[in-house]
Amino acid sequence: MNHVNFLHYVRDENAIAAIHWNHNEYPFLHDHDHWEFTIITNSVCRNNINGKDYIMKKGDAVLIKPADCHYLVNAEKNGPTIEHINFIMRNSMVKSYCDEIGPDFFKKLSESPVTVYSLSSEQYNKVILYTTTLLSQKYNNEDNALAAKFFMSFLIEIVAEKFFLESSNYPQWIYSILKDINSPSYLDAFPRTILEKYPYSHTYVSRMFKSCTGQTLIEYMNNVKMTKSCELLMQTDLNTLQIANMLGYNSLSHFNHIFKKTYGVSPRQYVKKYSQRQQDPPE
């Protein structure tokens, strides 16, 4: 059984994209003039691309470029039926999104080797959400077109992020520290709490962190906390003392000092200024 929903016919010059949720193998070697993002949703498959086998399981994805030759078959004899989502994108649309990322990114992407992406659970769930949205008959064409653009942007950003991480000389543990700092569970953490997880001296981590990010660990953590404090000030009824405590500042005066240093006004003045801006009619 195949679920197919063409937002516009893919060969139409006005096409945005097309999506298929296939429940079968595709053992026929073929190529095409569009881009195709394939996401495996069940079983283990053998995706032969340009003569090389790639073993892919549920949650794996691969970007098939124009002129790539490929076919898709089950990797397990008598295994369950292959299920895979194919999101088809026009070359002009992909180029448009790549150009927004960087002037040379489309060329780099076009010349890049085949890469299998192991999606995180969050990314995989988003893929399923976008797919079911696009295949749902309760959404009209205009809604589907908008969802398709969001989906395309989401998939290309996954690829772009992979490019960035692989081309970077930053050690992997730096990204782990950044992820920890930006995690809600570490909002009230102190630098020493973060560093306890890593087998490096405080001096070495501080030097490497500053070299990679241009900020000290404390500066970076304060910036993350200040961004969160603005969100809490505007979207909750928490007072400044409660917010300071939530973000790990034991001294209200210290919190106020950091806030004013960051935004040029006190938390109270920030709320007043923001609220006034919301009330002012547009020019």
Tab-separated table of C-alpha atoms in Angstrom, residues 187 221-240 242-244 246-247 249 255-256 258-275 277-278:
chain	number	residue	atom	x	y	z
A	187	LEU	CA	19.496	26.399	33.588
A	221	MET	CA	26.151	30.655	30.477
A	222	ASN	CA	25.078	34.139	31.542
A	223	ASN	CA	23.910	34.927	27.996
A	224	VAL	CA	21.804	31.747	27.889
A	225	LYS	CA	20.330	32.540	31.305
A	226	MET	CA	19.593	36.139	30.386
A	227	THR	CA	17.724	35.033	27.258
A	228	LYS	CA	15.659	32.661	29.413
A	229	SER	CA	15.060	35.382	32.010
A	230	CYS	CA	13.503	37.648	29.356
A	231	GLU	CA	11.207	34.836	28.294
A	232	LEU	CA	10.128	34.224	31.898
A	233	LEU	CA	9.620	37.934	32.582
A	234	MET	CA	7.312	38.346	29.599
A	235	GLN	CA	5.482	35.020	29.586
A	236	THR	CA	4.985	34.170	33.273
A	237	ASP	CA	3.849	35.845	36.479
A	238	LEU	CA	7.100	35.012	38.266
A	239	ASN	CA	8.792	37.910	40.010
A	240	THR	CA	12.443	38.818	39.547
A	242	GLN	CA	11.887	33.786	41.647
A	243	ILE	CA	13.420	33.978	38.191
A	244	ALA	CA	16.873	34.702	39.613
A	246	MET	CA	15.386	29.449	38.950
A	247	LEU	CA	18.456	30.445	36.954
A	249	TYR	CA	21.580	33.291	40.918
A	255	PHE	CA	21.187	38.932	38.783
A	256	ASN	CA	20.064	42.536	38.315
A	258	ILE	CA	24.137	40.945	34.924
A	259	PHE	CA	20.743	41.744	33.395
A	260	LYS	CA	21.445	45.475	33.180
A	261	LYS	CA	24.924	44.832	31.804
A	262	THR	CA	23.372	42.647	29.080
A	263	TYR	CA	20.329	44.749	28.115
A	264	GLY	CA	21.160	48.221	29.405
A	265	VAL	CA	18.065	48.360	31.626
A	266	SER	CA	16.842	46.685	34.807
A	267	PRO	CA	14.396	43.736	34.596
A	268	ARG	CA	11.527	46.005	35.648
A	269	GLN	CA	12.436	48.624	33.041
A	270	TYR	CA	12.748	45.881	30.416
A	271	VAL	CA	9.218	44.633	31.108
A	272	LYS	CA	7.820	48.168	31.039
A	273	LYS	CA	9.623	48.987	27.788
A	274	TYR	CA	8.572	45.745	26.115
A	275	SER	CA	4.954	46.085	27.229
A	277	ARG	CA	6.174	48.540	22.586
A	278	GLN	CA	3.454	45.906	22.340
